[in-house]
Tab-separated table of C-alpha atoms in Angstrom:
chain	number	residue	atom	x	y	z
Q	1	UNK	CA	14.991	15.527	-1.916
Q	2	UNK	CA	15.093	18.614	-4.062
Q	3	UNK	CA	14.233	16.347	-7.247
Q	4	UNK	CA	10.945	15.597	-4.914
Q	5	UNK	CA	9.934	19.065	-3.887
Q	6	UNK	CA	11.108	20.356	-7.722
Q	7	UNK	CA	8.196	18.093	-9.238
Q	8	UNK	CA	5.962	18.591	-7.161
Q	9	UNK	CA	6.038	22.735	-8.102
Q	10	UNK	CA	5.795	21.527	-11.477
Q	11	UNK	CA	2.612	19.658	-10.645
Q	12	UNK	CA	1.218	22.801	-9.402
Q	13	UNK	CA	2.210	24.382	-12.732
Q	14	UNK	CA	0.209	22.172	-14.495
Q	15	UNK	CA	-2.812	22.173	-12.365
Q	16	UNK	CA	-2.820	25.410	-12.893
Q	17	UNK	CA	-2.373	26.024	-16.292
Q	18	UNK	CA	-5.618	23.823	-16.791
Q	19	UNK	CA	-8.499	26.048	-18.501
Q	20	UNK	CA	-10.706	23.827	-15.588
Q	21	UNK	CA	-9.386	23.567	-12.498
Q	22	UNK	CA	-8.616	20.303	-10.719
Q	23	UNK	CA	-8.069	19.063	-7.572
Q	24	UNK	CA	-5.936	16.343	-6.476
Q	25	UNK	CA	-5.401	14.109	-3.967
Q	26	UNK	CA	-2.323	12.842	-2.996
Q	27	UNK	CA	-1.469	10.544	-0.460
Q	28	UNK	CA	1.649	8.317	1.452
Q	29	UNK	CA	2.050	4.394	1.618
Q	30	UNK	CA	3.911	2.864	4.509
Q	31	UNK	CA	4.717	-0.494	5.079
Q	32	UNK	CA	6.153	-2.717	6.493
Q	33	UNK	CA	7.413	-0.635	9.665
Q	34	UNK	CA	7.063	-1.371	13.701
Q	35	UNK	CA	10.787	-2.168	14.497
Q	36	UNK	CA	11.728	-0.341	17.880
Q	37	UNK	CA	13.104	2.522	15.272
Q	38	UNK	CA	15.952	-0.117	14.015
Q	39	UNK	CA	17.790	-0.273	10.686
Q	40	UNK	CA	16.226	3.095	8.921
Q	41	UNK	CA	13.009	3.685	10.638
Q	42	UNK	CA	13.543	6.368	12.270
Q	43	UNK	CA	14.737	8.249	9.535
Q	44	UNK	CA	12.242	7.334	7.374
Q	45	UNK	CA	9.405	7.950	9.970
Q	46	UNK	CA	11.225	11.876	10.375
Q	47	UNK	CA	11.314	12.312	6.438
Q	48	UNK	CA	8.206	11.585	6.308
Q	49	UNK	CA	6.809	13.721	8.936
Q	50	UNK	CA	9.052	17.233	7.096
Q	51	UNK	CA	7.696	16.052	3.894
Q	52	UNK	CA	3.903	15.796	4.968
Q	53	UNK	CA	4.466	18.998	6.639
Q	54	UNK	CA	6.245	20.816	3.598
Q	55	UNK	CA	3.110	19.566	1.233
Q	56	UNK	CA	-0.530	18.946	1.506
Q	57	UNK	CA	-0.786	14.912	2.102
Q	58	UNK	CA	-4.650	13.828	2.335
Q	59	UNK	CA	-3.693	10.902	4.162
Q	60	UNK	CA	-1.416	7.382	4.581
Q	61	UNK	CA	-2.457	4.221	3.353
Q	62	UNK	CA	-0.427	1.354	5.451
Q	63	UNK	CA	-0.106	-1.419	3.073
Q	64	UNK	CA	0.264	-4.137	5.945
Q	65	UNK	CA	2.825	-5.070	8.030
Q	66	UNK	CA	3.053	-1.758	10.546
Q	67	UNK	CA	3.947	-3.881	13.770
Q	68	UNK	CA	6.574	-5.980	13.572
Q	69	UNK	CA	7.219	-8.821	14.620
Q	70	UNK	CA	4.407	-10.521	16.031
Q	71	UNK	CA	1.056	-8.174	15.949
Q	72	UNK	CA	0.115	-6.653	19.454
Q	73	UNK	CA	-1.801	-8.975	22.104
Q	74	UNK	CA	-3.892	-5.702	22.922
Q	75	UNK	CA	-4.781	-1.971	22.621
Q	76	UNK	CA	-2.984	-1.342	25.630
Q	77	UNK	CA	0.152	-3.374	24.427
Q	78	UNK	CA	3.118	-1.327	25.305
Q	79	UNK	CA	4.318	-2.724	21.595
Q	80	UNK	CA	2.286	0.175	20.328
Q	81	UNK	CA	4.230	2.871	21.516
Q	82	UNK	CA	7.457	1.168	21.082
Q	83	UNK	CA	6.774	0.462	17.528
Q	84	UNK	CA	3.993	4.119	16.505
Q	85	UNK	CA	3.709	6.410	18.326
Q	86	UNK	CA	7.279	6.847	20.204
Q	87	UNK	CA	8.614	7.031	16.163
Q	88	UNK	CA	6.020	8.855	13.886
Q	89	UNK	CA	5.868	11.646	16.348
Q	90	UNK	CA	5.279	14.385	13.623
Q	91	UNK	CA	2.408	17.012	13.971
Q	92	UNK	CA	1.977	16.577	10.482
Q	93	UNK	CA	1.866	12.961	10.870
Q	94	UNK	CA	-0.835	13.098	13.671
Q	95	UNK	CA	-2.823	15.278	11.575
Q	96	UNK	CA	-3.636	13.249	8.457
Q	97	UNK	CA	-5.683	9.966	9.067
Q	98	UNK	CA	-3.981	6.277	8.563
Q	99	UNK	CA	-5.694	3.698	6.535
Q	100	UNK	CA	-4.637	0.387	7.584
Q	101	UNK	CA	-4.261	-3.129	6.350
Q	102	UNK	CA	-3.218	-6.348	8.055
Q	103	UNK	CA	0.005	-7.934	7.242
Q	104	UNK	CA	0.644	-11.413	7.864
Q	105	UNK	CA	3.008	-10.352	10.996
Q	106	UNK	CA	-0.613	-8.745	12.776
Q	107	UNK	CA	-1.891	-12.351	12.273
Q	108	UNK	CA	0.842	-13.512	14.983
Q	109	UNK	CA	-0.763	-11.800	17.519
Q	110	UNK	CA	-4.350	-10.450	18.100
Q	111	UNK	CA	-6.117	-9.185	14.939
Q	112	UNK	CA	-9.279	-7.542	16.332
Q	113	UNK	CA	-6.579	-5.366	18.581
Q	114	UNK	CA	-5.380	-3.687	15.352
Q	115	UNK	CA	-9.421	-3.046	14.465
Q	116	UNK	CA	-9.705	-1.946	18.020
Q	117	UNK	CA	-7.366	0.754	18.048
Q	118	UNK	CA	-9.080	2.728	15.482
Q	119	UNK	CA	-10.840	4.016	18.970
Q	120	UNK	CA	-7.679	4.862	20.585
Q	121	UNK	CA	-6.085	6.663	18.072
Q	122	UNK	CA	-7.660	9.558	16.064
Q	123	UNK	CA	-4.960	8.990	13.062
Q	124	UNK	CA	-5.531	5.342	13.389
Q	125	UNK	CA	-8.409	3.642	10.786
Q	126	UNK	CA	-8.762	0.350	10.397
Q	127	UNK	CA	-12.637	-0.215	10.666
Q	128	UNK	CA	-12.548	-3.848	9.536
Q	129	UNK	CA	-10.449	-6.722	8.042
Q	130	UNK	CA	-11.267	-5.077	4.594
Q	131	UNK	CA	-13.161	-2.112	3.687
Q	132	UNK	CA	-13.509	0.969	0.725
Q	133	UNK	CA	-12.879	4.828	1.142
Q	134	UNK	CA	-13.422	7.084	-1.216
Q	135	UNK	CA	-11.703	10.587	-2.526
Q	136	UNK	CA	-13.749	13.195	-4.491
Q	137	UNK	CA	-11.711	14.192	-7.713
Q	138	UNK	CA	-12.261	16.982	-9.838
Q	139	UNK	CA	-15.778	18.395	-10.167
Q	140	UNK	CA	-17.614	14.950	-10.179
Q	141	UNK	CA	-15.899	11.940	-10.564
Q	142	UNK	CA	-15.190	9.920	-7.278
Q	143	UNK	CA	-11.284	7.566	-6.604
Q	144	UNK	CA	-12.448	4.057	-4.959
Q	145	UNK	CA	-9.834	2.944	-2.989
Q	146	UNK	CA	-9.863	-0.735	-1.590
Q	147	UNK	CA	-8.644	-2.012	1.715
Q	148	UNK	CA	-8.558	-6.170	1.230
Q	149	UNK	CA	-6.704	-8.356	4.027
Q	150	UNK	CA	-4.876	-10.700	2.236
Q	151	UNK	CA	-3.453	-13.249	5.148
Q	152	UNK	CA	-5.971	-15.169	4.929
Q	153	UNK	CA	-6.165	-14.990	1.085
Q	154	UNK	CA	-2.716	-17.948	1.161
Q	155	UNK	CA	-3.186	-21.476	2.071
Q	156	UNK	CA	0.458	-21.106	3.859
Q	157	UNK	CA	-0.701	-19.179	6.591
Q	158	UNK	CA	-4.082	-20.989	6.804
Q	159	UNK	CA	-2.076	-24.023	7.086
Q	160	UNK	CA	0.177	-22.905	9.487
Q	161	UNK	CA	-2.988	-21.519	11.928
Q	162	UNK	CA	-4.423	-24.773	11.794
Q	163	UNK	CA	-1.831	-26.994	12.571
Q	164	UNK	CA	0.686	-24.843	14.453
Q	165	UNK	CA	-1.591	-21.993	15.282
Q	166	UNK	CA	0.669	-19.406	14.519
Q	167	UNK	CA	-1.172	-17.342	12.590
Q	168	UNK	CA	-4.113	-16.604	14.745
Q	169	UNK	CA	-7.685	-17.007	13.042
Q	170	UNK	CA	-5.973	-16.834	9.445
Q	171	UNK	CA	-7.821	-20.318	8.833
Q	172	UNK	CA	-10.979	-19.077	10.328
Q	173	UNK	CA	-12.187	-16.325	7.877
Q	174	UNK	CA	-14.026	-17.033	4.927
Q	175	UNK	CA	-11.828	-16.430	1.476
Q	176	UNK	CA	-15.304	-16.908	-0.514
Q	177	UNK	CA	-17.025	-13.972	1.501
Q	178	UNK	CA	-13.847	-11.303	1.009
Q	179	UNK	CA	-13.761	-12.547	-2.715
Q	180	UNK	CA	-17.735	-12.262	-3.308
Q	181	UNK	CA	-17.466	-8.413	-1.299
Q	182	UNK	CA	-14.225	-7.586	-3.776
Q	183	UNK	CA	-16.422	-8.699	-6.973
Q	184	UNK	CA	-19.240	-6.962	-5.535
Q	185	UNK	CA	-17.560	-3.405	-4.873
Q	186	UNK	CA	-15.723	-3.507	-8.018
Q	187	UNK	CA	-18.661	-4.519	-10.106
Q	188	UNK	CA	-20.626	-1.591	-8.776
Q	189	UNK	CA	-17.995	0.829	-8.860
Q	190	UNK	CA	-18.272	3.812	-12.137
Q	191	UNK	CA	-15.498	5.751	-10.382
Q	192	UNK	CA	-12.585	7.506	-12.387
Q	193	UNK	CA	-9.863	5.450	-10.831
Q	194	UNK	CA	-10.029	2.184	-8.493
Q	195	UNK	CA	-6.889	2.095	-6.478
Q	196	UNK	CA	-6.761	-1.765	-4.338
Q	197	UNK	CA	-4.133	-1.710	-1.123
Q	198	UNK	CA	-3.185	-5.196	0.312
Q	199	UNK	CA	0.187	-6.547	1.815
Q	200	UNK	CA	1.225	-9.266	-0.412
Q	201	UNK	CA	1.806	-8.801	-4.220
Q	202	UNK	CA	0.085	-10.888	-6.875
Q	203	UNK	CA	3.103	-10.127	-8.337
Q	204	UNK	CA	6.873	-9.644	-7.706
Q	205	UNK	CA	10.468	-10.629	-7.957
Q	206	UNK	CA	11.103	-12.362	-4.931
Q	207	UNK	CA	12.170	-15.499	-2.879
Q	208	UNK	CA	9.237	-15.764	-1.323
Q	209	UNK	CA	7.302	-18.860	-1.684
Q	210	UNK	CA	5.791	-18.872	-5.494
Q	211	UNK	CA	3.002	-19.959	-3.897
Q	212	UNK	CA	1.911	-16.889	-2.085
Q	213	UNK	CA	1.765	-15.154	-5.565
Q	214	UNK	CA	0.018	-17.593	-7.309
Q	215	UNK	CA	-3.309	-17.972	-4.783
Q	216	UNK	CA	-3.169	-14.009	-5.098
Q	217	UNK	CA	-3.288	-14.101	-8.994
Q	218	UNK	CA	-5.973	-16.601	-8.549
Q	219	UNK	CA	-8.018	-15.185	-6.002
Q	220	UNK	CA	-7.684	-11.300	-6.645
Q	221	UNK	CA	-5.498	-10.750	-9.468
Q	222	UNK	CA	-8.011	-12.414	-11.838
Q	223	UNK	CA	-10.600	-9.456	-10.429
Q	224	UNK	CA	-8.435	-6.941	-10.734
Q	225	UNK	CA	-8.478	-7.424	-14.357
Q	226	UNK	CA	-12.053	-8.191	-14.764
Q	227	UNK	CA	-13.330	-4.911	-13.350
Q	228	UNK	CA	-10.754	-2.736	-14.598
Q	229	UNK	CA	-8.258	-1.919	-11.591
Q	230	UNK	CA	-5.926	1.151	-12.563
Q	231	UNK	CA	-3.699	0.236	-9.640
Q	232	UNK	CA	-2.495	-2.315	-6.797
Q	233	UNK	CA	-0.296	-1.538	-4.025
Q	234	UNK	CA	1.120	-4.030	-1.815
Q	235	UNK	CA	4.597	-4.291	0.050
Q	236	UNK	CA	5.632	-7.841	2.089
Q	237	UNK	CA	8.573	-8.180	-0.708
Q	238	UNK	CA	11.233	-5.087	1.360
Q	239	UNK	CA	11.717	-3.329	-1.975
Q	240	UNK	CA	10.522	-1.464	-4.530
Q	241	UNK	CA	8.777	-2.487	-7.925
Q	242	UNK	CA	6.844	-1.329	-10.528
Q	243	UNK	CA	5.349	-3.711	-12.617
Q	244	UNK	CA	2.896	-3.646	-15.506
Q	245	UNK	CA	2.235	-6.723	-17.813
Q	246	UNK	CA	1.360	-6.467	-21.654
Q	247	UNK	CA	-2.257	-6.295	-21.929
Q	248	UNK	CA	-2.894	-5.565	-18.272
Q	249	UNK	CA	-4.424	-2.604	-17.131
Q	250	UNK	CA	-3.133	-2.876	-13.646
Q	251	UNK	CA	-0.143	-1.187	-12.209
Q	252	UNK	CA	1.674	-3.649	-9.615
Q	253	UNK	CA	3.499	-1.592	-7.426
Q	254	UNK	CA	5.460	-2.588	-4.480
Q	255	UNK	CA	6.353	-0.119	-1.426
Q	256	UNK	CA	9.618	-1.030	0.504
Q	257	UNK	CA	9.799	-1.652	3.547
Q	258	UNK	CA	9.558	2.099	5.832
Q	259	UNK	CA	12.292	0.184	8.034
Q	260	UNK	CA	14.462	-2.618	7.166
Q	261	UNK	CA	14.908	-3.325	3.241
Q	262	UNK	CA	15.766	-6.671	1.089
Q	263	UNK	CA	17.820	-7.056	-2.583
Q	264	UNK	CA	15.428	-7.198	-5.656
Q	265	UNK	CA	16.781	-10.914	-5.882
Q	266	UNK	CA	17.780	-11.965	-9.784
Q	267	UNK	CA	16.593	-15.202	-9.139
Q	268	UNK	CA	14.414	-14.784	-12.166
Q	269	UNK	CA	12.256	-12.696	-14.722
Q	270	UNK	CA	8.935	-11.474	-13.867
Q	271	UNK	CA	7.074	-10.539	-17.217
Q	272	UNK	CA	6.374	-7.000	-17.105
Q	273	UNK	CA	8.765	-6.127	-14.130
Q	274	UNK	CA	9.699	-2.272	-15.120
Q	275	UNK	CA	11.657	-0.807	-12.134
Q	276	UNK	CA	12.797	-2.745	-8.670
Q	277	UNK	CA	15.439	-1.130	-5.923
Q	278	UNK	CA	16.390	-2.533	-2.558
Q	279	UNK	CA	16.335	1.253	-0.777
Q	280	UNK	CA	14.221	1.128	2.481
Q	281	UNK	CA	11.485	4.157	1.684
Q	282	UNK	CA	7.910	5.027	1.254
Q	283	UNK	CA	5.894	5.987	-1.556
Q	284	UNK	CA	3.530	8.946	-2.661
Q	285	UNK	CA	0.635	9.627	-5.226
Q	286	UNK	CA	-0.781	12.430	-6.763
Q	287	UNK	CA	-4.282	11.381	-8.018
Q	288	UNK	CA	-5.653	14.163	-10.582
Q	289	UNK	CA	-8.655	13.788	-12.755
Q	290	UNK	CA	-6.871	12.282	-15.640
Q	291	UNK	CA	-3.444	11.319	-14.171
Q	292	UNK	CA	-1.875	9.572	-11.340
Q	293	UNK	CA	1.882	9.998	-10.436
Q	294	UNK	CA	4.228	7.970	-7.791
Q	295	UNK	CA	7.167	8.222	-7.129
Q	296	UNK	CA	9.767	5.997	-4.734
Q	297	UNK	CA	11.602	8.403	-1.981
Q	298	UNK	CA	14.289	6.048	-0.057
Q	299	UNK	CA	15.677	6.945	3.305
Q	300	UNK	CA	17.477	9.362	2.401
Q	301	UNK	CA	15.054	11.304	0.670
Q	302	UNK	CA	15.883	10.761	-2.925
Q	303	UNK	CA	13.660	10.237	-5.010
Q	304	UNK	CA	14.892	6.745	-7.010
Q	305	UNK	CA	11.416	6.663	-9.749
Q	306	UNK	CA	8.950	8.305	-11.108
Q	307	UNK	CA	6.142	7.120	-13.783
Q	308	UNK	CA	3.159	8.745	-14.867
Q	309	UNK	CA	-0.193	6.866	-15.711
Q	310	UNK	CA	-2.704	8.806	-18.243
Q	311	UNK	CA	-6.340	8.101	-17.789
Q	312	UNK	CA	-7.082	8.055	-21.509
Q	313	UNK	CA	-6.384	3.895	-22.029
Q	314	UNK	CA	-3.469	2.583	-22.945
Q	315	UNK	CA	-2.178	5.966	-23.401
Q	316	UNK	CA	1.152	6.155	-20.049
Q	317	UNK	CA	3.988	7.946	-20.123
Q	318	UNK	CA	7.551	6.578	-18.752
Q	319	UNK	CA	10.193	9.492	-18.050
């Protein structure tokens, strides 16, 4: 914890000692949560609650996954306040709005219940199945950050919905019209940084299905490339990772899981894999003008890595 607050005064140093000012934004990513407060959840859900109060957080981006273990049937589901609001009770946590993304684990039970209670909850935003938001930064120059819903990105659970039906209308929604809206924001977008959340990873160590990772590399992954994304953030995998392959210009970062955590499995090598660690946690950014910075905080509220990206290309720093 002190190694987290002791950065982030020097980060106020050296927005300071700039001859132009610059603001930042800097934000928390959950994922990965809605357990009935088991394994670490409840810790994690109290860190994070002192930490957003102790420091000005813009807001949380839920990278998928924040009801476990089979989505809510409704907005009046009593899952909801089993699984939120009786754990991330924090002022500071009710104060900040929550950008959400389905997981594959909202697809078990009603999806347009998860949309819907963006009307019930102030904190709660989750306007559609994907969507953009953007951050000013600086004097000018704009962050794009992109919401996609990945679910229904894998043949697995497309599969699975139309034979089994376990993954409600997974096989119902149109990959073609998220991928042709992805190409289309990204295409248009001249901001300083573009910043993609999803739930699954296009790519991670893991012993998940191959599979998964492969219809993500071919359906977003090849994008992400193609229109210059500085940064993906997913969770699914219950770890941390940071990984960055030669000649991309994409950061693939991994949040753990904000309750119950897996091993980084050494079941093989993932080219470009730079950090992994199996600590349950979250994860926060500081977005400045020409740098972003993340850092992993596990339960306990140490902070495990750090790694700064420069915006001048191919220029990053590794402490």
């Amino acid at each position: 914890m002190k190694r987290l607050f002791l950065w982030l005064l020097l980060v106020a140093a050296f927005a300071g000692s700039c001859t132009q000012k610059t603001s930042e934004i800097r934000f928390i990513v959950a994922s990965d949560m809605g357990r009935i407060g088991e394994s670490e959840q409840k810790a994690i859900a109290e860190l994070m609650g002192r930490f957003a109060q102790d420091n000005r957080i813009d807001f949380m981006a839920i990278a998928g996954d924040p009801i476990h273990h089979v989505g809510v049937i409704g907005v009046e589901d009593t899952v909801w306040n089993e699984r939120i609001e009786d754990i991330y009770t924090a002022p500071s946590l009710h104060a900040i709005p929550w950008y959400v993304v389905l997981g594959n684990h909202e697809y078990q039970g009603c999806v347009q219940a998860i949309i819907d209670y963006s009307k019930v909850s102030e904190r709660w935003n989750a306007p559609e199945r994907y969507f953009t938001m953007t951050q000013r930064i600086g004097r000018k120059n704009n962050i794009l950050f992109v919401f996609i819903d990945t679910t229904p990105l894998i043949e697995k659970y497309r599969q699975l919905d139309h034979e089994e039906h376990i993954y409600s209308d997974a096989s119902e929604q149109s990959i073609e019209r998220q991928i042709n809206w992805l190409d289309s924001v990204l295409l248009g977008s001249n901001d300083r940084w573009k910043i993609v959340v999803g739930h699954h990873p296009v790519y991670a160590k893991t012993t998940k299905e191959a599979h998964e990772r492969t219809d993500m590399q071919k359906r977003v992954g090849a994008l992400f490339e193609k229109h210059g994304v500085d940064f993906y953030i997913c969770g699914h995998i219950h770890n941390f990772q940071h990984i960055h392959r030669t000649g991309s210009k994409v950061h693939y970062v991994v949040n753990s899981s904000a309750s119950q955590s897996r091993p980084v499995y050494e079941i093989d090598e993932v080219e470009g894999m730079i950090f992994g660690n199996p600590d349950p946690g979250f994860s926060v950014f500081t977005v400045l003008d020409n740098s972003v910075r993340f850092l992993f905080v596990n339960h306990t509220g140490e902070t495990v890595y750090e790694h700064t990206v420069l915006r001048a290309r191919d220029r990053q720093w590794l402490p």
